[in-house]
């Protein structure tokens, strides 16, 4: 399935990046519920009122959870270079001011002071500067005395633009996840290990955070998260540009142009009305999308799609002349953003009969016999197919690492205790079992598979995924539950990641068949979520069925 030379060359590097992603994801997943419980003591609660959309108090500790989630992965696998060290020092200053703002509230002048100090640490100590401006058709290099304030302006603009973009559940996190994914790919292609590892760690933390921040959110990132994401995003981008003369100097325009342009438009509108440009209001792009008739999730998804256009353009045009990048950005503004603003000013409204909340699919009518049969057939296929997939997967790797084996024994002991005590196994722990085991098993498949696992065996193995995925789609279509799995804007981000891997340009990475493994993972995860929703929290039988696969991994780790 992949060449041995590519496997040897990239195995260690790929596993480092994978474990950084996994560690930051799991750390943030574990810390977020704890931070939610501590939010009241830390006085980090976002209370409803004014222009806020939420109607109940929500903890705003997501930023702190992401910070704590990234640090172990960064120091355990990444180490520090000069840029990373000073970047973390500036980020620490920014986090201190942002936490104070989340706790007691700070005026915009004090916010700017903290952001300015953080930016100056990076600019002066790490010697990070933007050295050029575009004046079509030429690019003019700036003298040092002008590049310093220009770089400060760029960092402050992006930091505040991302802060202001955090207006709907999951929006700022989804925007920046796409940005950091693009940064990690560009940094990987440029051979910049430190930036790649930091960007990958942030991607993992953001994926974990969005698990709790997708509408309806149970946690907000607060200024600590939004300011830090903007600051890290623009500084890492400038770091890439400074160390690689082949990259387009207008790369930040495509990555951050959407939130920065939205902030600029809002400020101009405030000044036209005779108001302070720093006064909060409801005239951002996401507010306009809601007034056009989109639901909360619909507005977030629309922003994700627009940002995806700019991020894909940034990656595709990373080596293009500045004028080409500018043309693509203006095309996005004219053909995507401008029509939205025009429709809003013309009071256009989208008519939709689709409820923003998952409707009751039953409508008071009982299921027909054939529909009920298909629904039960699909559910039983999932109940037997998913444990079978996990069991077969446990035999595929040529070796099982001590880490995976130890985790298996711990999980096996806890599961047997829960079954013995008769307690209901929480769905969240079922997800940890599935979402942790399958990626780890697959990563060890990269290191080598059993000799009997030839193409024929793998074809039958893939067929089992096809049947399971079809059953999951059938159950999701026919079920009449109101609670359980339903598609969210975060699923678009997963699809975006999938397309990114499918189109990864590195030939050696293509030889590793990441698209195949990622496809299998998505089918497995989707099927698990659908089955958990259909079981309605009665997941103990599912855990019992997964125990044989866990046991095989645990026992194989002994030899």
GROMACS .gro file of N, CA, C and O in nm, residues 196-277:
model
  328
  196UNK      N    1   0.572   2.416   1.237
  196UNK     CA    2   0.480   2.307   1.204
  196UNK      C    3   0.425   2.243   1.331
  196UNK      O    4   0.304   2.223   1.344
  197UNK      N    5   0.512   2.211   1.425
  197UNK     CA    6   0.467   2.146   1.548
  197UNK      C    7   0.374   2.235   1.629
  197UNK      O    8   0.272   2.188   1.682
  198UNK      N    9   0.406   2.365   1.640
  198UNK     CA   10   0.319   2.455   1.715
  198UNK      C   11   0.183   2.469   1.647
  198UNK      O   12   0.079   2.465   1.713
  199UNK      N   13   0.183   2.482   1.514
  199UNK     CA   14   0.056   2.494   1.442
  199UNK      C   15  -0.027   2.368   1.455
  199UNK      O   16  -0.150   2.374   1.474
  200UNK      N   17   0.038   2.251   1.445
  200UNK     CA   18  -0.035   2.124   1.459
  200UNK      C   19  -0.093   2.111   1.600
  200UNK      O   20  -0.207   2.065   1.617
  201UNK      N   21  -0.016   2.151   1.702
  201UNK     CA   22  -0.067   2.145   1.839
  201UNK      C   23  -0.189   2.234   1.857
  201UNK      O   24  -0.285   2.196   1.925
  202UNK      N   25  -0.188   2.352   1.796
  202UNK     CA   26  -0.302   2.442   1.807
  202UNK      C   27  -0.422   2.385   1.733
  202UNK      O   28  -0.537   2.398   1.779
  203UNK      N   29  -0.399   2.320   1.618
  203UNK     CA   30  -0.510   2.256   1.546
  203UNK      C   31  -0.577   2.151   1.635
  203UNK      O   32  -0.699   2.143   1.643
  204UNK      N   33  -0.496   2.069   1.704
  204UNK     CA   34  -0.553   1.969   1.793
  204UNK      C   35  -0.634   2.031   1.906
  204UNK      O   36  -0.744   1.983   1.938
  205UNK      N   37  -0.581   2.137   1.967
  205UNK     CA   38  -0.653   2.203   2.076
  205UNK      C   39  -0.783   2.264   2.026
  205UNK      O   40  -0.886   2.262   2.096
  206UNK      N   41  -0.781   2.321   1.906
  206UNK     CA   42  -0.902   2.382   1.851
  206UNK      C   43  -1.009   2.277   1.820
  206UNK      O   44  -1.128   2.299   1.844
  207UNK      N   45  -0.968   2.162   1.766
  207UNK     CA   46  -1.065   2.056   1.740
  207UNK      C   47  -1.132   2.012   1.869
  207UNK      O   48  -1.254   1.991   1.875
  208UNK      N   49  -1.053   1.998   1.977
  208UNK     CA   50  -1.109   1.959   2.105
  208UNK      C   51  -1.202   2.068   2.160
  208UNK      O   52  -1.311   2.039   2.211
  209UNK      N   53  -1.160   2.193   2.149
  209UNK     CA   54  -1.242   2.304   2.198
  209UNK      C   55  -1.375   2.313   2.124
  209UNK      O   56  -1.481   2.336   2.185
  210UNK      N   57  -1.372   2.295   1.993
  210UNK     CA   58  -1.495   2.304   1.914
  210UNK      C   59  -1.594   2.193   1.949
  210UNK      O   60  -1.714   2.207   1.922
  211UNK      N   61  -1.546   2.086   2.008
  211UNK     CA   62  -1.637   1.981   2.057
  211UNK      C   63  -1.734   2.038   2.160
  211UNK      O   64  -1.849   1.994   2.171
  212UNK      N   65  -1.691   2.140   2.236
  212UNK     CA   66  -1.775   2.202   2.338
  212UNK      C   67  -1.829   2.338   2.296
  212UNK      O   68  -1.921   2.390   2.359
  213UNK      N   69  -1.773   2.395   2.190
  213UNK     CA   70  -1.809   2.531   2.150
  213UNK      C   71  -1.905   2.537   2.033
  213UNK      O   72  -1.956   2.643   1.998
  214UNK      N   73  -1.932   2.423   1.968
  214UNK     CA   74  -2.028   2.420   1.858
  214UNK      C   75  -2.168   2.447   1.912
  214UNK      O   76  -2.204   2.400   2.021
  215UNK      N   77  -2.247   2.520   1.837
  215UNK     CA   78  -2.381   2.561   1.881
  215UNK      C   79  -2.470   2.441   1.915
  215UNK      O   80  -2.478   2.346   1.837
  216UNK      N   81  -2.537   2.443   2.032
  216UNK     CA   82  -2.530   2.543   2.139
  216UNK      C   83  -2.408   2.521   2.227
  216UNK      O   84  -2.389   2.413   2.283
  217UNK      N   85  -2.325   2.624   2.239
  217UNK     CA   86  -2.197   2.612   2.308
  217UNK      C   87  -2.217   2.599   2.459
  217UNK      O   88  -2.306   2.662   2.517
  218UNK      N   89  -2.133   2.517   2.521
  218UNK     CA   90  -2.132   2.508   2.667
  218UNK      C   91  -2.010   2.579   2.724
  218UNK      O   92  -1.991   2.583   2.846
  219UNK      N   93  -1.927   2.636   2.636
  219UNK     CA   94  -1.808   2.708   2.680
  219UNK      C   95  -1.770   2.809   2.572
  219UNK      O   96  -1.791   2.784   2.453
  220UNK      N   97  -1.718   2.924   2.614
  220UNK     CA   98  -1.664   3.024   2.523
  220UNK      C   99  -1.512   3.030   2.541
  220UNK      O  100  -1.460   2.996   2.648
  221UNK      N  101  -1.442   3.078   2.438
  221UNK     CA  102  -1.297   3.092   2.451
  221UNK      C  103  -1.257   3.220   2.521
  221UNK      O  104  -1.147   3.229   2.576
  222UNK      N  105  -1.346   3.321   2.525
  222UNK     CA  106  -1.313   3.447   2.590
  222UNK      C  107  -1.205   3.522   2.516
  222UNK      O  108  -1.151   3.476   2.415
  223UNK      N  109  -1.169   3.639   2.569
  223UNK     CA  110  -1.061   3.717   2.508
  223UNK      C  111  -0.928   3.642   2.515
  223UNK      O  112  -0.841   3.660   2.429
  224UNK      N  113  -0.912   3.559   2.618
  224UNK     CA  114  -0.787   3.483   2.631
  224UNK      C  115  -0.765   3.396   2.508
  224UNK      O  116  -0.654   3.388   2.455
  225UNK      N  117  -0.870   3.332   2.460
  225UNK     CA  118  -0.857   3.246   2.344
  225UNK      C  119  -0.853   3.322   2.214
  225UNK      O  120  -0.766   3.298   2.129
  226UNK      N  121  -0.946   3.416   2.194
  226UNK     CA  122  -0.956   3.484   2.065
  226UNK      C  123  -0.834   3.572   2.037
  226UNK      O  124  -0.781   3.572   1.925
  227UNK      N  125  -0.789   3.648   2.137
  227UNK     CA  126  -0.671   3.732   2.116
  227UNK      C  127  -0.547   3.647   2.093
  227UNK      O  128  -0.463   3.678   2.007
  228UNK      N  129  -0.535   3.539   2.171
  228UNK     CA  130  -0.416   3.455   2.158
  228UNK      C  131  -0.412   3.388   2.021
  228UNK      O  132  -0.305   3.378   1.959
  229UNK      N  133  -0.526   3.340   1.972
  229UNK     CA  134  -0.529   3.275   1.841
  229UNK      C  135  -0.489   3.372   1.730
  229UNK      O  136  -0.412   3.338   1.639
  230UNK      N  137  -0.542   3.494   1.736
  230UNK     CA  138  -0.505   3.594   1.636
  230UNK      C  139  -0.357   3.628   1.643
  230UNK      O  140  -0.289   3.638   1.539
  231UNK      N  141  -0.307   3.645   1.764
  231UNK     CA  142  -0.165   3.680   1.783
  231UNK      C  143  -0.074   3.569   1.732
  231UNK      O  144   0.020   3.593   1.655
  232UNK      N  145  -0.102   3.445   1.773
  232UNK     CA  146  -0.018   3.333   1.729
  232UNK      C  147  -0.027   3.313   1.578
  232UNK      O  148   0.073   3.284   1.512
  233UNK      N  149  -0.147   3.329   1.523
  233UNK     CA  150  -0.165   3.308   1.379
  233UNK      C  151  -0.082   3.404   1.296
  233UNK      O  152  -0.010   3.362   1.204
  234UNK      N  153  -0.089   3.533   1.327
  234UNK     CA  154  -0.017   3.630   1.244
  234UNK      C  155   0.134   3.623   1.269
  234UNK      O  156   0.213   3.637   1.175
  235UNK      N  157   0.175   3.597   1.393
  235UNK     CA  158   0.319   3.590   1.421
  235UNK      C  159   0.381   3.469   1.352
  235UNK      O  160   0.491   3.478   1.294
  236UNK      N  161   0.314   3.354   1.354
  236UNK     CA  162   0.367   3.236   1.286
  236UNK      C  163   0.372   3.259   1.135
  236UNK      O  164   0.466   3.214   1.068
  237UNK      N  165   0.271   3.328   1.081
  237UNK     CA  166   0.272   3.358   0.939
  237UNK      C  167   0.389   3.448   0.902
  237UNK      O  168   0.459   3.425   0.802
  238UNK      N  169   0.411   3.552   0.982
  238UNK     CA  170   0.524   3.641   0.957
  238UNK      C  171   0.657   3.568   0.972
  238UNK      O  172   0.753   3.594   0.899
  239UNK      N  173   0.661   3.473   1.067
  239UNK     CA  174   0.782   3.393   1.083
  239UNK      C  175   0.811   3.309   0.961
  239UNK      O  176   0.927   3.294   0.920
  240UNK      N  177   0.706   3.253   0.899
  240UNK     CA  178   0.725   3.178   0.776
  240UNK      C  179   0.779   3.267   0.665
  240UNK      O  180   0.869   3.229   0.589
  241UNK      N  181   0.722   3.387   0.652
  241UNK     CA  182   0.763   3.478   0.545
  241UNK      C  183   0.907   3.524   0.564
  241UNK      O  184   0.982   3.540   0.467
  242UNK      N  185   0.946   3.543   0.690
  242UNK     CA  186   1.080   3.595   0.716
  242UNK      C  187   1.187   3.491   0.685
  242UNK      O  188   1.299   3.525   0.647
  243UNK      N  189   1.152   3.364   0.696
  243UNK     CA  190   1.251   3.258   0.676
  243UNK      C  191   1.240   3.193   0.538
  243UNK      O  192   1.309   3.095   0.511
  244UNK      N  193   1.152   3.243   0.452
  244UNK     CA  194   1.134   3.181   0.322
  244UNK      C  195   1.102   3.290   0.219
  244UNK      O  196   0.990   3.340   0.214
  245UNK      N  197   1.200   3.324   0.137
  245UNK     CA  198   1.183   3.431   0.039
  245UNK      C  199   1.096   3.389  -0.078
  245UNK      O  200   1.054   3.473  -0.157
  246UNK      N  201   1.068   3.258  -0.092
  246UNK     CA  202   0.986   3.212  -0.203
  246UNK      C  203   0.836   3.232  -0.178
  246UNK      O  204   0.757   3.232  -0.271
  247UNK      N  205   0.796   3.250  -0.052
  247UNK     CA  206   0.654   3.268  -0.021
  247UNK      C  207   0.610   3.408  -0.055
  247UNK      O  208   0.686   3.505  -0.042
  248UNK      N  209   0.484   3.420  -0.096
  248UNK     CA  210   0.429   3.551  -0.131
  248UNK      C  211   0.418   3.638  -0.007
  248UNK      O  212   0.366   3.594   0.097
  249UNK      N  213   0.465   3.763  -0.011
  249UNK     CA  214   0.454   3.852   0.106
  249UNK      C  215   0.311   3.889   0.140
  249UNK      O  216   0.285   3.939   0.249
  250UNK      N  217   0.217   3.864   0.048
  250UNK     CA  218   0.076   3.895   0.074
  250UNK      C  219  -0.002   3.773   0.125
  250UNK      O  220  -0.125   3.775   0.127
  251UNK      N  221   0.070   3.671   0.167
  251UNK     CA  222   0.003   3.553   0.223
  251UNK      C  223  -0.090   3.588   0.340
  251UNK      O  224  -0.203   3.535   0.348
  252UNK      N  225  -0.051   3.678   0.433
  252UNK     CA  226  -0.142   3.713   0.543
  252UNK      C  227  -0.272   3.776   0.495
  252UNK      O  228  -0.375   3.766   0.564
  253UNK      N  229  -0.271   3.840   0.378
  253UNK     CA  230  -0.392   3.904   0.328
  253UNK      C  231  -0.502   3.801   0.303
  253UNK      O  232  -0.620   3.825   0.334
  254UNK      N  233  -0.465   3.686   0.248
  254UNK     CA  234  -0.564   3.582   0.222
  254UNK      C  235  -0.603   3.508   0.349
  254UNK      O  236  -0.720   3.473   0.368
  255UNK      N  237  -0.507   3.484   0.438
  255UNK     CA  238  -0.537   3.410   0.560
  255UNK      C  239  -0.623   3.489   0.657
  255UNK      O  240  -0.715   3.433   0.720
  256UNK      N  241  -0.598   3.619   0.670
  256UNK     CA  242  -0.666   3.699   0.771
  256UNK      C  243  -0.751   3.812   0.711
  256UNK      O  244  -0.806   3.894   0.785
  257UNK      N  245  -0.761   3.814   0.577
  257UNK     CA  246  -0.831   3.924   0.513
  257UNK      C  247  -0.978   3.932   0.550
  257UNK      O  248  -1.033   4.042   0.567
  258UNK      N  249  -1.046   3.817   0.565
  258UNK     CA  250  -1.189   3.818   0.596
  258UNK      C  251  -1.218   3.884   0.730
  258UNK      O  252  -1.297   3.980   0.735
  259UNK      N  253  -1.160   3.840   0.842
  259UNK     CA  254  -1.190   3.908   0.969
  259UNK      C  255  -1.140   4.051   0.976
  259UNK      O  256  -1.206   4.138   1.035
  260UNK      N  257  -1.023   4.079   0.914
  260UNK     CA  258  -0.970   4.216   0.918
  260UNK      C  259  -1.059   4.309   0.837
  260UNK      O  260  -1.092   4.420   0.880
  261UNK      N  261  -1.101   4.266   0.719
  261UNK     CA  262  -1.189   4.349   0.636
  261UNK      C  263  -1.324   4.372   0.705
  261UNK      O  264  -1.377   4.484   0.702
  262UNK      N  265  -1.378   4.268   0.766
  262UNK     CA  266  -1.504   4.283   0.838
  262UNK      C  267  -1.491   4.385   0.950
  262UNK      O  268  -1.579   4.469   0.970
  263UNK      N  269  -1.380   4.379   1.025
  263UNK     CA  270  -1.358   4.475   1.133
  263UNK      C  271  -1.346   4.617   1.078
  263UNK      O  272  -1.403   4.712   1.134
  264UNK      N  273  -1.275   4.633   0.966
  264UNK     CA  274  -1.259   4.766   0.907
  264UNK      C  275  -1.394   4.822   0.860
  264UNK      O  276  -1.424   4.940   0.882
  265UNK      N  277  -1.477   4.739   0.797
  265UNK     CA  278  -1.608   4.784   0.751
  265UNK      C  279  -1.694   4.828   0.868
  265UNK      O  280  -1.763   4.931   0.862
  266UNK      N  281  -1.693   4.749   0.976
  266UNK     CA  282  -1.773   4.784   1.093
  266UNK      C  283  -1.727   4.916   1.153
  266UNK      O  284  -1.809   5.000   1.192
  267UNK      N  285  -1.597   4.937   1.162
  267UNK     CA  286  -1.545   5.061   1.218
  267UNK      C  287  -1.583   5.181   1.133
  267UNK      O  288  -1.618   5.288   1.184
  268UNK      N  289  -1.577   5.166   1.000
  268UNK     CA  290  -1.617   5.275   0.911
  268UNK      C  291  -1.765   5.307   0.930
  268UNK      O  292  -1.806   5.425   0.935
  269UNK      N  293  -1.848   5.204   0.944
  269UNK     CA  294  -1.992   5.226   0.965
  269UNK      C  295  -2.016   5.301   1.096
  269UNK      O  296  -2.104   5.388   1.105
  270UNK      N  297  -1.941   5.267   1.200
  270UNK     CA  298  -1.957   5.338   1.328
  270UNK      C  299  -1.917   5.484   1.316
  270UNK      O  300  -1.986   5.572   1.369
  271UNK      N  301  -1.807   5.510   1.248
  271UNK     CA  302  -1.762   5.649   1.231
  271UNK      C  303  -1.865   5.729   1.151
  271UNK      O  304  -1.894   5.846   1.182
  272UNK      N  305  -1.925   5.667   1.048
  272UNK     CA  306  -2.028   5.735   0.968
  272UNK      C  307  -2.148   5.772   1.052
  272UNK      O  308  -2.214   5.874   1.026
  273UNK      N  309  -2.178   5.692   1.155
  273UNK     CA  310  -2.292   5.722   1.242
  273UNK      C  311  -2.253   5.813   1.357
  273UNK      O  312  -2.335   5.840   1.445
  274UNK      N  313  -2.127   5.859   1.359
  274UNK     CA  314  -2.083   5.949   1.463
  274UNK      C  315  -2.049   5.880   1.593
  274UNK      O  316  -2.047   5.944   1.698
  275UNK      N  317  -2.022   5.750   1.588
  275UNK     CA  318  -1.992   5.673   1.708
  275UNK      C  319  -1.842   5.642   1.714
  275UNK      O  320  -1.769   5.656   1.616
  276UNK      N  321  -1.798   5.599   1.832
  276UNK     CA  322  -1.659   5.558   1.847
  276UNK      C  323  -1.635   5.431   1.767
  276UNK      O  324  -1.718   5.338   1.770
  277UNK      N  325  -1.523   5.422   1.695
  277UNK     CA  326  -1.496   5.300   1.618
  277UNK      C  327  -1.475   5.178   1.707
  277UNK      O  328  -1.478   5.064   1.659
   0.00000   0.00000   0.00000
